[in-house]
Each structure stands twice: as structure tokens, then as C-alpha cells.
């Protein structure tokens, strides 16, 4: 998961640098269209492809074209985030259930200790301590599994949320570029360049 997140952030950084470098959008599209890009590049390819496809259709308004492109980008964004969120539910489950499993083991061990005390007439600390000690090990193991699970779950969800925000901002910025292009008299996609 750490590797996936790092790759996604690095790919977003590289694509943003390329996108905002002033390169022609048609050239940029051709560079990525056949490589099945993910992340920001995938959002760009989905939006640009839909823009070009809808722009050629007669009878569509510029708003229809941009809305269709935005929907295509939103679908690409959601697919990418779904891929990053794979197995996060496992971490959440581990983090939330293992303390209870440990607690159950503790209760079970203590019940066994008290049962052993009840079966004998002579109850000493030496007799009770091993059973209670074993019971507390179950709690420790449960916490040992839960704490890292919760930490990594929170870290990954935070990283995914930050990436989602970056993708959303890019989607809105690119939609604005497409909106300006669709209102352009010529309607020539080749002429639009992404510049700051």
C-alpha cells in the first residue's frame, strides 16, 4: 500500500509538471492515450477523449460537451481511487476487532483461572498467576495487532483523501480549460495549450 501511494503521488507530480509546462494538449493526449494511464494522466485522457468525441457531434452545446467531459473525468477519478482503497477495509477490520478478540481471550483465561481456584480448596497467588498471565497475553496480542492496523488505516485514508483533493482540483482546472476551448469560435482543440 505504501508503494502504491508513493507511486500515485509521484505520477501526479510528474503529470502536473508536464501538463502545466505549456505543452499542446493534443500532443499530451497522444503521449498517454495508448498507455492506459492512471491517476491524473488517466483523468486527463478520459476528459480529453470525451471532449474531442462530443465536440464533433452536431447539435451539442458547449455546456453539454464540457459536462460530458467532466463526467468522464469523474468516472476515471473514482476508478483510480477505488483501486487505491483496495484492502483498506481489512485494516479497518483488524483495527476495530482485534481488541475485542483479545478481550475475549482475557475473559476466557480469567474464567479458567477462577474455575481452577474453585476446584481446589487452597487458592494461592502462585496457582492463579499463570492463568491470569496467559489471559493478559491475549489482550496484548490483540492490541499489538490493532494499534498498527488503526495507524496505517488512518494514514492511508488521509493520503487517499489528499490525492483525491489534488485530482478534484485538477479536474476543475482542466474543465475550465475545456470550457474556454469549447466557447472559442474556432473550436480547434489543437490550438489550446495549458499555460498558467
PDB file of N, CA and C in Angstrom, residues 72-171:
ATOM      1  N   UNK A  72     -16.848  12.091 -17.582  1.00  0.00           N
ATOM      2  CA  UNK A  72     -15.844  11.078 -17.935  1.00  0.00           C
ATOM      3  C   UNK A  72     -14.640  11.177 -17.003  1.00  0.00           C
ATOM      4  N   UNK A  73     -14.233  12.396 -16.675  1.00  0.00           N
ATOM      5  CA  UNK A  73     -13.102  12.575 -15.752  1.00  0.00           C
ATOM      6  C   UNK A  73     -13.459  12.104 -14.347  1.00  0.00           C
ATOM      7  N   UNK A  74     -14.692  12.365 -13.926  1.00  0.00           N
ATOM      8  CA  UNK A  74     -15.126  11.939 -12.590  1.00  0.00           C
ATOM      9  C   UNK A  74     -15.122  10.411 -12.487  1.00  0.00           C
ATOM     10  N   UNK A  75     -15.554   9.740 -13.553  1.00  0.00           N
ATOM     11  CA  UNK A  75     -15.541   8.273 -13.572  1.00  0.00           C
ATOM     12  C   UNK A  75     -14.101   7.762 -13.465  1.00  0.00           C
ATOM     13  N   UNK A  76     -13.186   8.355 -14.224  1.00  0.00           N
ATOM     14  CA  UNK A  76     -11.775   7.942 -14.174  1.00  0.00           C
ATOM     15  C   UNK A  76     -11.199   8.187 -12.781  1.00  0.00           C
ATOM     16  N   UNK A  77     -11.540   9.319 -12.186  1.00  0.00           N
ATOM     17  CA  UNK A  77     -11.071   9.642 -10.836  1.00  0.00           C
ATOM     18  C   UNK A  77     -11.553   8.598  -9.835  1.00  0.00           C
ATOM     19  N   UNK A  78     -12.847   8.279  -9.890  1.00  0.00           N
ATOM     20  CA  UNK A  78     -13.412   7.306  -8.943  1.00  0.00           C
ATOM     21  C   UNK A  78     -12.827   5.910  -9.125  1.00  0.00           C
ATOM     22  N   UNK A  79     -12.579   5.521 -10.354  1.00  0.00           N
ATOM     23  CA  UNK A  79     -11.960   4.208 -10.595  1.00  0.00           C
ATOM     24  C   UNK A  79     -10.551   4.154 -10.002  1.00  0.00           C
ATOM     25  N   UNK A  80      -9.818   5.232 -10.173  1.00  0.00           N
ATOM     26  CA  UNK A  80      -8.457   5.260  -9.643  1.00  0.00           C
ATOM     27  C   UNK A  80      -8.472   5.197  -8.115  1.00  0.00           C
ATOM     28  N   UNK A  81      -9.351   5.960  -7.498  1.00  0.00           N
ATOM     29  CA  UNK A  81      -9.421   5.945  -6.035  1.00  0.00           C
ATOM     30  C   UNK A  81      -9.890   4.592  -5.517  1.00  0.00           C
ATOM     31  N   UNK A  82     -10.812   3.950  -6.229  1.00  0.00           N
ATOM     32  CA  UNK A  82     -11.246   2.606  -5.830  1.00  0.00           C
ATOM     33  C   UNK A  82     -10.061   1.643  -5.808  1.00  0.00           C
ATOM     34  N   UNK A  83      -9.183   1.770  -6.794  1.00  0.00           N
ATOM     35  CA  UNK A  83      -8.001   0.919  -6.829  1.00  0.00           C
ATOM     36  C   UNK A  83      -7.071   1.175  -5.646  1.00  0.00           C
ATOM     37  N   UNK A  84      -6.961   2.422  -5.223  1.00  0.00           N
ATOM     38  CA  UNK A  84      -6.103   2.747  -4.085  1.00  0.00           C
ATOM     39  C   UNK A  84      -6.718   2.304  -2.752  1.00  0.00           C
ATOM     40  N   UNK A  85      -8.044   2.219  -2.712  1.00  0.00           N
ATOM     41  CA  UNK A  85      -8.723   1.873  -1.461  1.00  0.00           C
ATOM     42  C   UNK A  85      -8.861   0.369  -1.242  1.00  0.00           C
ATOM     43  N   UNK A  86      -8.374  -0.433  -2.190  1.00  0.00           N
ATOM     44  CA  UNK A  86      -8.447  -1.883  -2.046  1.00  0.00           C
ATOM     45  C   UNK A  86      -7.738  -2.301  -0.753  1.00  0.00           C
ATOM     46  N   UNK A  87      -8.354  -3.171  -0.008  1.00  0.00           N
ATOM     47  CA  UNK A  87      -7.828  -3.740   1.243  1.00  0.00           C
ATOM     48  C   UNK A  87      -7.808  -2.778   2.433  1.00  0.00           C
ATOM     49  N   UNK A  88      -8.273  -1.557   2.267  1.00  0.00           N
ATOM     50  CA  UNK A  88      -8.353  -0.666   3.428  1.00  0.00           C
ATOM     51  C   UNK A  88      -9.374  -1.172   4.435  1.00  0.00           C
ATOM     52  N   UNK A  89     -10.414  -1.806   3.947  1.00  0.00           N
ATOM     53  CA  UNK A  89     -11.423  -2.334   4.867  1.00  0.00           C
ATOM     54  C   UNK A  89     -10.829  -3.427   5.754  1.00  0.00           C
ATOM     55  N   UNK A  90      -9.848  -4.167   5.234  1.00  0.00           N
ATOM     56  CA  UNK A  90      -9.181  -5.180   6.055  1.00  0.00           C
ATOM     57  C   UNK A  90      -8.455  -4.525   7.223  1.00  0.00           C
ATOM     58  N   UNK A  91      -7.732  -3.437   6.949  1.00  0.00           N
ATOM     59  CA  UNK A  91      -7.046  -2.728   8.035  1.00  0.00           C
ATOM     60  C   UNK A  91      -8.041  -2.193   9.057  1.00  0.00           C
ATOM     61  N   UNK A  92      -9.155  -1.664   8.579  1.00  0.00           N
ATOM     62  CA  UNK A  92     -10.168  -1.150   9.498  1.00  0.00           C
ATOM     63  C   UNK A  92     -10.743  -2.275  10.348  1.00  0.00           C
ATOM     64  N   UNK A  93     -10.966  -3.426   9.746  1.00  0.00           N
ATOM     65  CA  UNK A  93     -11.499  -4.568  10.482  1.00  0.00           C
ATOM     66  C   UNK A  93     -10.509  -5.059  11.528  1.00  0.00           C
ATOM     67  N   UNK A  94      -9.255  -5.166  11.151  1.00  0.00           N
ATOM     68  CA  UNK A  94      -8.222  -5.589  12.098  1.00  0.00           C
ATOM     69  C   UNK A  94      -8.148  -4.613  13.267  1.00  0.00           C
ATOM     70  N   UNK A  95      -8.127  -3.327  12.946  1.00  0.00           N
ATOM     71  CA  UNK A  95      -8.020  -2.310  13.981  1.00  0.00           C
ATOM     72  C   UNK A  95      -9.200  -2.260  14.925  1.00  0.00           C
ATOM     73  N   UNK A  96     -10.368  -2.587  14.421  1.00  0.00           N
ATOM     74  CA  UNK A  96     -11.550  -2.479  15.279  1.00  0.00           C
ATOM     75  C   UNK A  96     -11.923  -3.777  15.988  1.00  0.00           C
ATOM     76  N   UNK A  97     -11.547  -4.927  15.444  1.00  0.00           N
ATOM     77  CA  UNK A  97     -11.988  -6.182  16.059  1.00  0.00           C
ATOM     78  C   UNK A  97     -10.955  -6.868  16.941  1.00  0.00           C
ATOM     79  N   UNK A  98      -9.680  -6.703  16.641  1.00  0.00           N
ATOM     80  CA  UNK A  98      -8.687  -7.446  17.424  1.00  0.00           C
ATOM     81  C   UNK A  98      -8.657  -7.089  18.908  1.00  0.00           C
ATOM     82  N   UNK A  99      -8.936  -5.860  19.311  1.00  0.00           N
ATOM     83  CA  UNK A  99      -9.008  -5.629  20.763  1.00  0.00           C
ATOM     84  C   UNK A  99     -10.111  -6.456  21.428  1.00  0.00           C
ATOM     85  N   UNK A 100     -11.219  -6.623  20.716  1.00  0.00           N
ATOM     86  CA  UNK A 100     -12.315  -7.425  21.279  1.00  0.00           C
ATOM     87  C   UNK A 100     -11.953  -8.907  21.333  1.00  0.00           C
ATOM     88  N   UNK A 101     -11.224  -9.361  20.323  1.00  0.00           N
ATOM     89  CA  UNK A 101     -10.765 -10.752  20.348  1.00  0.00           C
ATOM     90  C   UNK A 101      -9.810 -10.951  21.516  1.00  0.00           C
ATOM     91  N   UNK A 102      -8.912  -9.995  21.709  1.00  0.00           N
ATOM     92  CA  UNK A 102      -8.001 -10.047  22.852  1.00  0.00           C
ATOM     93  C   UNK A 102      -8.744  -9.994  24.178  1.00  0.00           C
ATOM     94  N   UNK A 103      -9.750  -9.149  24.250  1.00  0.00           N
ATOM     95  CA  UNK A 103     -10.557  -9.054  25.474  1.00  0.00           C
ATOM     96  C   UNK A 103     -11.293 -10.367  25.739  1.00  0.00           C
ATOM     97  N   UNK A 104     -11.804 -10.969  24.685  1.00  0.00           N
ATOM     98  CA  UNK A 104     -12.470 -12.259  24.844  1.00  0.00           C
ATOM     99  C   UNK A 104     -11.495 -13.303  25.386  1.00  0.00           C
ATOM    100  N   UNK A 105     -10.280 -13.320  24.847  1.00  0.00           N
ATOM    101  CA  UNK A 105      -9.259 -14.251  25.348  1.00  0.00           C
ATOM    102  C   UNK A 105      -8.924 -13.998  26.803  1.00  0.00           C
ATOM    103  N   UNK A 106      -8.894 -12.728  27.189  1.00  0.00           N
ATOM    104  CA  UNK A 106      -8.612 -12.376  28.586  1.00  0.00           C
ATOM    105  C   UNK A 106      -9.722 -12.866  29.502  1.00  0.00           C
ATOM    106  N   UNK A 107     -10.936 -12.613  29.119  1.00  0.00           N
ATOM    107  CA  UNK A 107     -12.077 -13.053  29.932  1.00  0.00           C
ATOM    108  C   UNK A 107     -12.080 -14.572  30.047  1.00  0.00           C
ATOM    109  N   UNK A 108     -11.835 -15.241  28.938  1.00  0.00           N
ATOM    110  CA  UNK A 108     -11.803 -16.708  28.938  1.00  0.00           C
ATOM    111  C   UNK A 108     -10.714 -17.231  29.881  1.00  0.00           C
ATOM    112  N   UNK A 109      -9.525 -16.644  29.807  1.00  0.00           N
ATOM    113  CA  UNK A 109      -8.421 -17.061  30.668  1.00  0.00           C
ATOM    114  C   UNK A 109      -8.695 -16.819  32.137  1.00  0.00           C
ATOM    115  N   UNK A 110      -9.287 -15.683  32.439  1.00  0.00           N
ATOM    116  CA  UNK A 110      -9.615 -15.381  33.835  1.00  0.00           C
ATOM    117  C   UNK A 110     -10.699 -16.325  34.341  1.00  0.00           C
ATOM    118  N   UNK A 111     -11.673 -16.626  33.490  1.00  0.00           N
ATOM    119  CA  UNK A 111     -12.712 -17.594  33.893  1.00  0.00           C
ATOM    120  C   UNK A 111     -12.078 -18.949  34.202  1.00  0.00           C
ATOM    121  N   UNK A 112     -11.128 -19.369  33.387  1.00  0.00           N
ATOM    122  CA  UNK A 112     -10.441 -20.645  33.646  1.00  0.00           C
ATOM    123  C   UNK A 112      -9.663 -20.598  34.963  1.00  0.00           C
ATOM    124  N   UNK A 113      -9.039 -19.453  35.231  1.00  0.00           N
ATOM    125  CA  UNK A 113      -8.303 -19.308  36.497  1.00  0.00           C
ATOM    126  C   UNK A 113      -9.248 -19.401  37.686  1.00  0.00           C
ATOM    127  N   UNK A 114     -10.356 -18.717  37.607  1.00  0.00           N
ATOM    128  CA  UNK A 114     -11.315 -18.774  38.718  1.00  0.00           C
ATOM    129  C   UNK A 114     -11.935 -20.162  38.853  1.00  0.00           C
ATOM    130  N   UNK A 115     -12.102 -20.833  37.731  1.00  0.00           N
ATOM    131  CA  UNK A 115     -12.616 -22.194  37.778  1.00  0.00           C
ATOM    132  C   UNK A 115     -11.620 -23.113  38.496  1.00  0.00           C
ATOM    133  N   UNK A 116     -10.332 -22.903  38.209  1.00  0.00           N
ATOM    134  CA  UNK A 116      -9.290 -23.698  38.870  1.00  0.00           C
ATOM    135  C   UNK A 116      -9.252 -23.386  40.370  1.00  0.00           C
ATOM    136  N   UNK A 117      -9.461 -22.127  40.729  1.00  0.00           N
ATOM    137  CA  UNK A 117      -9.495 -21.745  42.143  1.00  0.00           C
ATOM    138  C   UNK A 117     -10.667 -22.422  42.837  1.00  0.00           C
ATOM    139  N   UNK A 118     -11.805 -22.442  42.170  1.00  0.00           N
ATOM    140  CA  UNK A 118     -12.998 -23.056  42.762  1.00  0.00           C
ATOM    141  C   UNK A 118     -12.861 -24.551  42.926  1.00  0.00           C
ATOM    142  N   UNK A 119     -12.063 -25.167  42.077  1.00  0.00           N
ATOM    143  CA  UNK A 119     -11.917 -26.621  42.145  1.00  0.00           C
ATOM    144  C   UNK A 119     -10.992 -27.058  43.272  1.00  0.00           C
ATOM    145  N   UNK A 120     -10.192 -26.159  43.785  1.00  0.00           N
ATOM    146  CA  UNK A 120      -9.289 -26.505  44.891  1.00  0.00           C
ATOM    147  C   UNK A 120      -9.689 -25.719  46.133  1.00  0.00           C
ATOM    148  N   UNK A 121      -9.326 -26.261  47.241  1.00  0.00           N
ATOM    149  CA  UNK A 121      -9.645 -25.564  48.495  1.00  0.00           C
ATOM    150  C   UNK A 121      -8.548 -24.595  48.890  1.00  0.00           C
ATOM    151  N   UNK A 122      -7.411 -24.708  48.254  1.00  0.00           N
ATOM    152  CA  UNK A 122      -6.274 -23.884  48.614  1.00  0.00           C
ATOM    153  C   UNK A 122      -5.931 -22.974  47.420  1.00  0.00           C
ATOM    154  N   UNK A 123      -6.276 -21.677  47.483  1.00  0.00           N
ATOM    155  CA  UNK A 123      -6.026 -20.726  46.406  1.00  0.00           C
ATOM    156  C   UNK A 123      -4.853 -19.836  46.780  1.00  0.00           C
ATOM    157  N   UNK A 124      -3.786 -19.968  46.029  1.00  0.00           N
ATOM    158  CA  UNK A 124      -2.617 -19.125  46.265  1.00  0.00           C
ATOM    159  C   UNK A 124      -2.330 -18.312  45.014  1.00  0.00           C
ATOM    160  N   UNK A 125      -1.538 -17.267  45.188  1.00  0.00           N
ATOM    161  CA  UNK A 125      -1.160 -16.421  44.058  1.00  0.00           C
ATOM    162  C   UNK A 125      -0.384 -17.224  43.013  1.00  0.00           C
ATOM    163  N   UNK A 126       0.434 -18.138  43.475  1.00  0.00           N
ATOM    164  CA  UNK A 126       1.219 -18.960  42.547  1.00  0.00           C
ATOM    165  C   UNK A 126       0.323 -19.827  41.678  1.00  0.00           C
ATOM    166  N   UNK A 127      -0.824 -20.173  42.182  1.00  0.00           N
ATOM    167  CA  UNK A 127      -1.746 -21.009  41.435  1.00  0.00           C
ATOM    168  C   UNK A 127      -2.569 -20.184  40.435  1.00  0.00           C
ATOM    169  N   UNK A 128      -2.895 -18.954  40.791  1.00  0.00           N
ATOM    170  CA  UNK A 128      -3.758 -18.105  39.966  1.00  0.00           C
ATOM    171  C   UNK A 128      -2.951 -17.312  38.927  1.00  0.00           C
ATOM    172  N   UNK A 129      -1.753 -16.925  39.270  1.00  0.00           N
ATOM    173  CA  UNK A 129      -0.961 -16.033  38.433  1.00  0.00           C
ATOM    174  C   UNK A 129      -0.727 -16.554  37.010  1.00  0.00           C
ATOM    175  N   UNK A 130      -0.366 -17.806  36.789  1.00  0.00           N
ATOM    176  CA  UNK A 130      -0.126 -18.257  35.406  1.00  0.00           C
ATOM    177  C   UNK A 130      -1.368 -18.123  34.522  1.00  0.00           C
ATOM    178  N   UNK A 131      -2.532 -18.453  35.028  1.00  0.00           N
ATOM    179  CA  UNK A 131      -3.763 -18.342  34.230  1.00  0.00           C
ATOM    180  C   UNK A 131      -4.083 -16.903  33.887  1.00  0.00           C
ATOM    181  N   UNK A 132      -3.905 -15.999  34.854  1.00  0.00           N
ATOM    182  CA  UNK A 132      -4.171 -14.583  34.592  1.00  0.00           C
ATOM    183  C   UNK A 132      -3.128 -14.029  33.630  1.00  0.00           C
ATOM    184  N   UNK A 133      -1.889 -14.449  33.781  1.00  0.00           N
ATOM    185  CA  UNK A 133      -0.822 -14.009  32.887  1.00  0.00           C
ATOM    186  C   UNK A 133      -1.126 -14.421  31.446  1.00  0.00           C
ATOM    187  N   UNK A 134      -1.542 -15.654  31.250  1.00  0.00           N
ATOM    188  CA  UNK A 134      -1.906 -16.117  29.903  1.00  0.00           C
ATOM    189  C   UNK A 134      -3.084 -15.325  29.355  1.00  0.00           C
ATOM    190  N   UNK A 135      -4.007 -14.986  30.228  1.00  0.00           N
ATOM    191  CA  UNK A 135      -5.178 -14.221  29.802  1.00  0.00           C
ATOM    192  C   UNK A 135      -4.773 -12.829  29.338  1.00  0.00           C
ATOM    193  N   UNK A 136      -3.842 -12.207  30.029  1.00  0.00           N
ATOM    194  CA  UNK A 136      -3.411 -10.859  29.655  1.00  0.00           C
ATOM    195  C   UNK A 136      -2.585 -10.857  28.369  1.00  0.00           C
ATOM    196  N   UNK A 137      -1.938 -11.977  28.065  1.00  0.00           N
ATOM    197  CA  UNK A 137      -1.204 -12.078  26.802  1.00  0.00           C
ATOM    198  C   UNK A 137      -2.178 -11.926  25.632  1.00  0.00           C
ATOM    199  N   UNK A 138      -3.375 -12.472  25.756  1.00  0.00           N
ATOM    200  CA  UNK A 138      -4.373 -12.344  24.689  1.00  0.00           C
ATOM    201  C   UNK A 138      -4.712 -10.874  24.444  1.00  0.00           C
ATOM    202  N   UNK A 139      -4.829 -10.096  25.514  1.00  0.00           N
ATOM    203  CA  UNK A 139      -5.104  -8.665  25.354  1.00  0.00           C
ATOM    204  C   UNK A 139      -3.937  -7.973  24.662  1.00  0.00           C
ATOM    205  N   UNK A 140      -2.722  -8.295  25.085  1.00  0.00           N
ATOM    206  CA  UNK A 140      -1.532  -7.680  24.488  1.00  0.00           C
ATOM    207  C   UNK A 140      -1.435  -7.987  22.998  1.00  0.00           C
ATOM    208  N   UNK A 141      -1.703  -9.231  22.636  1.00  0.00           N
ATOM    209  CA  UNK A 141      -1.644  -9.616  21.216  1.00  0.00           C
ATOM    210  C   UNK A 141      -2.713  -8.869  20.425  1.00  0.00           C
ATOM    211  N   UNK A 142      -3.897  -8.752  20.995  1.00  0.00           N
ATOM    212  CA  UNK A 142      -4.975  -8.006  20.325  1.00  0.00           C
ATOM    213  C   UNK A 142      -4.598  -6.554  20.096  1.00  0.00           C
ATOM    214  N   UNK A 143      -4.031  -5.935  21.099  1.00  0.00           N
ATOM    215  CA  UNK A 143      -3.605  -4.538  20.956  1.00  0.00           C
ATOM    216  C   UNK A 143      -2.419  -4.406  20.008  1.00  0.00           C
ATOM    217  N   UNK A 144      -1.530  -5.387  20.040  1.00  0.00           N
ATOM    218  CA  UNK A 144      -0.369  -5.382  19.154  1.00  0.00           C
ATOM    219  C   UNK A 144      -0.803  -5.401  17.680  1.00  0.00           C
ATOM    220  N   UNK A 145      -1.879  -6.081  17.394  1.00  0.00           N
ATOM    221  CA  UNK A 145      -2.391  -6.117  16.019  1.00  0.00           C
ATOM    222  C   UNK A 145      -3.238  -4.885  15.703  1.00  0.00           C
ATOM    223  N   UNK A 146      -3.997  -4.416  16.687  1.00  0.00           N
ATOM    224  CA  UNK A 146      -4.939  -3.325  16.439  1.00  0.00           C
ATOM    225  C   UNK A 146      -4.255  -1.980  16.236  1.00  0.00           C
ATOM    226  N   UNK A 147      -3.276  -1.685  17.050  1.00  0.00           N
ATOM    227  CA  UNK A 147      -2.675  -0.347  17.006  1.00  0.00           C
ATOM    228  C   UNK A 147      -2.034  -0.052  15.646  1.00  0.00           C
ATOM    229  N   UNK A 148      -1.163  -0.925  15.125  1.00  0.00           N
ATOM    230  CA  UNK A 148      -0.627  -0.633  13.778  1.00  0.00           C
ATOM    231  C   UNK A 148      -1.719  -0.612  12.700  1.00  0.00           C
ATOM    232  N   UNK A 149      -2.723  -1.487  12.846  1.00  0.00           N
ATOM    233  CA  UNK A 149      -3.810  -1.503  11.866  1.00  0.00           C
ATOM    234  C   UNK A 149      -4.529  -0.168  11.804  1.00  0.00           C
ATOM    235  N   UNK A 150      -4.822   0.407  12.957  1.00  0.00           N
ATOM    236  CA  UNK A 150      -5.505   1.702  13.009  1.00  0.00           C
ATOM    237  C   UNK A 150      -4.595   2.809  12.491  1.00  0.00           C
ATOM    238  N   UNK A 151      -3.329   2.780  12.877  1.00  0.00           N
ATOM    239  CA  UNK A 151      -2.383   3.808  12.424  1.00  0.00           C
ATOM    240  C   UNK A 151      -2.275   3.795  10.898  1.00  0.00           C
ATOM    241  N   UNK A 152      -2.073   2.619  10.316  1.00  0.00           N
ATOM    242  CA  UNK A 152      -1.923   2.545   8.861  1.00  0.00           C
ATOM    243  C   UNK A 152      -3.233   2.853   8.140  1.00  0.00           C
ATOM    244  N   UNK A 153      -4.349   2.431   8.691  1.00  0.00           N
ATOM    245  CA  UNK A 153      -5.641   2.759   8.088  1.00  0.00           C
ATOM    246  C   UNK A 153      -5.811   4.281   8.034  1.00  0.00           C
ATOM    247  N   UNK A 154      -5.555   4.950   9.146  1.00  0.00           N
ATOM    248  CA  UNK A 154      -5.696   6.412   9.175  1.00  0.00           C
ATOM    249  C   UNK A 154      -4.712   7.088   8.231  1.00  0.00           C
ATOM    250  N   UNK A 155      -3.505   6.576   8.179  1.00  0.00           N
ATOM    251  CA  UNK A 155      -2.512   7.164   7.279  1.00  0.00           C
ATOM    252  C   UNK A 155      -2.933   7.018   5.818  1.00  0.00           C
ATOM    253  N   UNK A 156      -3.353   5.811   5.450  1.00  0.00           N
ATOM    254  CA  UNK A 156      -3.739   5.580   4.062  1.00  0.00           C
ATOM    255  C   UNK A 156      -4.983   6.375   3.681  1.00  0.00           C
ATOM    256  N   UNK A 157      -5.969   6.419   4.555  1.00  0.00           N
ATOM    257  CA  UNK A 157      -7.174   7.184   4.211  1.00  0.00           C
ATOM    258  C   UNK A 157      -6.856   8.664   4.092  1.00  0.00           C
ATOM    259  N   UNK A 158      -5.946   9.166   4.928  1.00  0.00           N
ATOM    260  CA  UNK A 158      -5.538  10.565   4.829  1.00  0.00           C
ATOM    261  C   UNK A 158      -4.810  10.815   3.505  1.00  0.00           C
ATOM    262  N   UNK A 159      -3.913   9.920   3.128  1.00  0.00           N
ATOM    263  CA  UNK A 159      -3.176  10.075   1.866  1.00  0.00           C
ATOM    264  C   UNK A 159      -4.122  10.000   0.667  1.00  0.00           C
ATOM    265  N   UNK A 160      -5.079   9.090   0.722  1.00  0.00           N
ATOM    266  CA  UNK A 160      -6.050   8.965  -0.371  1.00  0.00           C
ATOM    267  C   UNK A 160      -6.909  10.211  -0.462  1.00  0.00           C
ATOM    268  N   UNK A 161      -7.300  10.760   0.665  1.00  0.00           N
ATOM    269  CA  UNK A 161      -8.103  11.987   0.674  1.00  0.00           C
ATOM    270  C   UNK A 161      -7.314  13.163   0.082  1.00  0.00           C
ATOM    271  N   UNK A 162      -6.045  13.253   0.430  1.00  0.00           N
ATOM    272  CA  UNK A 162      -5.209  14.322  -0.127  1.00  0.00           C
ATOM    273  C   UNK A 162      -5.052  14.160  -1.639  1.00  0.00           C
ATOM    274  N   UNK A 163      -4.861  12.927  -2.085  1.00  0.00           N
ATOM    275  CA  UNK A 163      -4.752  12.658  -3.513  1.00  0.00           C
ATOM    276  C   UNK A 163      -6.073  12.966  -4.217  1.00  0.00           C
ATOM    277  N   UNK A 164      -7.175  12.597  -3.590  1.00  0.00           N
ATOM    278  CA  UNK A 164      -8.495  12.897  -4.131  1.00  0.00           C
ATOM    279  C   UNK A 164      -8.674  14.408  -4.305  1.00  0.00           C
ATOM    280  N   UNK A 165      -8.234  15.181  -3.324  1.00  0.00           N
ATOM    281  CA  UNK A 165      -8.334  16.635  -3.432  1.00  0.00           C
ATOM    282  C   UNK A 165      -7.503  17.161  -4.594  1.00  0.00           C
ATOM    283  N   UNK A 166      -6.310  16.618  -4.772  1.00  0.00           N
ATOM    284  CA  UNK A 166      -5.474  17.025  -5.907  1.00  0.00           C
ATOM    285  C   UNK A 166      -6.161  16.691  -7.228  1.00  0.00           C
ATOM    286  N   UNK A 167      -6.720  15.493  -7.302  1.00  0.00           N
ATOM    287  CA  UNK A 167      -7.419  15.081  -8.519  1.00  0.00           C
ATOM    288  C   UNK A 167      -8.622  15.987  -8.784  1.00  0.00           C
ATOM    289  N   UNK A 168      -9.367  16.308  -7.738  1.00  0.00           N
ATOM    290  CA  UNK A 168     -10.535  17.187  -7.894  1.00  0.00           C
ATOM    291  C   UNK A 168     -10.126  18.564  -8.403  1.00  0.00           C
ATOM    292  N   UNK A 169      -9.068  19.106  -7.842  1.00  0.00           N
ATOM    293  CA  UNK A 169      -8.598  20.424  -8.274  1.00  0.00           C
ATOM    294  C   UNK A 169      -8.178  20.368  -9.738  1.00  0.00           C
ATOM    295  N   UNK A 170      -7.434  19.321 -10.103  1.00  0.00           N
ATOM    296  CA  UNK A 170      -7.030  19.182 -11.498  1.00  0.00           C
ATOM    297  C   UNK A 170      -8.257  19.063 -12.398  1.00  0.00           C
ATOM    298  N   UNK A 171      -9.222  18.253 -11.998  1.00  0.00           N
ATOM    299  CA  UNK A 171     -10.435  18.065 -12.792  1.00  0.00           C
ATOM    300  C   UNK A 171     -11.127  19.404 -13.036  1.00  0.00           C
TER     301      UNK A 171
END
